[in-house]
């Protein structure tokens, strides 16, 4: 095992490296090849030590997050983030770690393979076992050894993810909430850079809000809006944030609505004006208790029927749901971030009453509509969850999150 003294000697040796100005092209090529391998090895060992820092709780002892400690030590935030990801990925992917230990693969490629495996696992409706994970790693490493860039490895991983989703009954990428991501970083000028990758439902909510709030407005003298489209959208985002900050009643209906067009003869062809087509399962999610208005249209896109507000839980019933459930019945997220869910869907004749509703956060709401979870009302007039067979082969009822600290033996049996 190398000691800190050995590392000091190695560091001094690297610092003293010199390259002659008259070196040949072959010598320059060989030197660069060796330096690339050296760089890969240093990054491999850096990720290893990051893993030790995490395991030993060094950052926590200093009152910091691990990423903050690495940044203080001189690493750029992006480098700190991928070293942490690499350290975590190598624990699960020993084959990837072995190639990194040989200096054969750069940290950027290791990170791309690790993220690619995680992407495929996320897209699969069933857990990825060890042999399947090894096959994915082998496939992605083959991309690297064929000359693929990290971005190309990520693209190939998305194709593998689509394949696993199809094979295991997972969602299409456009509707998979698990792929949602939003990043924001401050650049060198002190400006916030925002990037979002959103599924159909959230993308439609965002587009609808932007469409309303970013509409051109005339200047005070009546001339056309002088703002560029990009500036209008940035102003719309600020307005949206202000609206959210001013909203004092979490039980009130949201301000921005989605309009869902459903052909009377072919309901499976329902679509959103900004994000396009969606599946019937997602249609049911949207029309359960969100900001969506449903328009049943004929072949000429003329509305035949519009959904009625009574399908939504009005403020007094939402307050009752908040009082009874207190939070998302599945994961426990705050009630203010939850939607009202009809146990018997309103399209199937379910009525909007307390005993036919419960609170679910958007993610858990999607689990009910897409991933085999069910909700029933127990004899105790509280909602109970029925897990899918993949979670519990016996599908034993689970009480709502706020009642799981109670003694189940003393509770009435679920219906």
CSV table of N, CA, C and O in Angstrom, one decimal, residues 122 173-182 196-203:
chain,number,residue,atom,x,y,z
A,122,UNK,N,-33.2,2.5,-14.4
A,122,UNK,CA,-34.3,3.3,-14.1
A,122,UNK,C,-35.5,3.1,-15.1
A,122,UNK,O,-36.7,3.1,-14.8
A,173,UNK,N,-40.1,6.8,-22.9
A,173,UNK,CA,-39.3,7.9,-22.3
A,173,UNK,C,-40.0,9.2,-22.2
A,173,UNK,O,-39.8,9.9,-21.2
A,174,UNK,N,-40.9,9.5,-23.1
A,174,UNK,CA,-41.6,10.8,-23.0
A,174,UNK,C,-42.5,10.9,-21.8
A,174,UNK,O,-42.9,12.0,-21.4
A,175,UNK,N,-42.9,9.7,-21.3
A,175,UNK,CA,-43.9,9.7,-20.2
A,175,UNK,C,-43.2,9.2,-18.8
A,175,UNK,O,-43.9,9.1,-17.8
A,176,UNK,N,-41.9,9.0,-18.9
A,176,UNK,CA,-41.3,8.4,-17.7
A,176,UNK,C,-40.8,9.5,-16.7
A,176,UNK,O,-39.8,10.2,-17.0
A,177,UNK,N,-41.5,9.6,-15.6
A,177,UNK,CA,-41.2,10.7,-14.7
A,177,UNK,C,-39.9,10.5,-14.0
A,177,UNK,O,-39.2,11.4,-13.6
A,178,UNK,N,-39.4,9.2,-14.0
A,178,UNK,CA,-38.1,8.9,-13.3
A,178,UNK,C,-36.9,9.6,-14.1
A,178,UNK,O,-35.8,9.7,-13.5
A,179,UNK,N,-37.1,10.0,-15.3
A,179,UNK,CA,-36.1,10.6,-16.1
A,179,UNK,C,-36.0,12.1,-15.9
A,179,UNK,O,-35.1,12.7,-16.5
A,180,UNK,N,-37.0,12.7,-15.3
A,180,UNK,CA,-37.0,14.1,-15.1
A,180,UNK,C,-35.8,14.6,-14.4
A,180,UNK,O,-35.4,14.0,-13.4
A,181,UNK,N,-35.3,15.7,-14.9
A,181,UNK,CA,-34.1,16.3,-14.3
A,181,UNK,C,-34.1,17.8,-14.5
A,181,UNK,O,-34.5,18.3,-15.6
A,182,UNK,N,-33.7,18.6,-13.6
A,182,UNK,CA,-33.5,20.0,-13.7
A,182,UNK,C,-32.2,20.4,-13.0
A,182,UNK,O,-32.0,20.1,-11.9
A,196,UNK,N,-33.6,21.9,-18.2
A,196,UNK,CA,-34.6,20.9,-17.7
A,196,UNK,C,-34.8,19.9,-18.7
A,196,UNK,O,-34.8,20.1,-20.0
A,197,UNK,N,-35.0,18.6,-18.3
A,197,UNK,CA,-35.4,17.5,-19.1
A,197,UNK,C,-36.7,16.9,-18.5
A,197,UNK,O,-36.6,16.3,-17.4
A,198,UNK,N,-37.8,17.1,-19.1
A,198,UNK,CA,-39.1,16.9,-18.5
A,198,UNK,C,-40.0,15.9,-19.3
A,198,UNK,O,-39.9,15.9,-20.5
A,199,UNK,N,-40.8,15.1,-18.6
A,199,UNK,CA,-41.7,14.2,-19.3
A,199,UNK,C,-42.9,15.0,-19.9
A,199,UNK,O,-43.0,16.2,-19.7
A,200,UNK,N,-43.8,14.3,-20.6
A,200,UNK,CA,-44.9,15.0,-21.3
A,200,UNK,C,-45.7,15.8,-20.4
A,200,UNK,O,-46.1,16.9,-20.7
A,201,UNK,N,-46.1,15.2,-19.2
A,201,UNK,CA,-47.0,15.9,-18.3
A,201,UNK,C,-46.4,17.2,-17.8
A,201,UNK,O,-47.1,18.3,-17.9
A,202,UNK,N,-45.2,17.1,-17.2
A,202,UNK,CA,-44.6,18.3,-16.6
A,202,UNK,C,-44.3,19.3,-17.7
A,202,UNK,O,-44.4,20.5,-17.6
A,203,UNK,N,-43.8,18.8,-18.9
A,203,UNK,CA,-43.5,19.7,-20.0
A,203,UNK,C,-44.7,20.4,-20.5
A,203,UNK,O,-44.6,21.6,-20.8
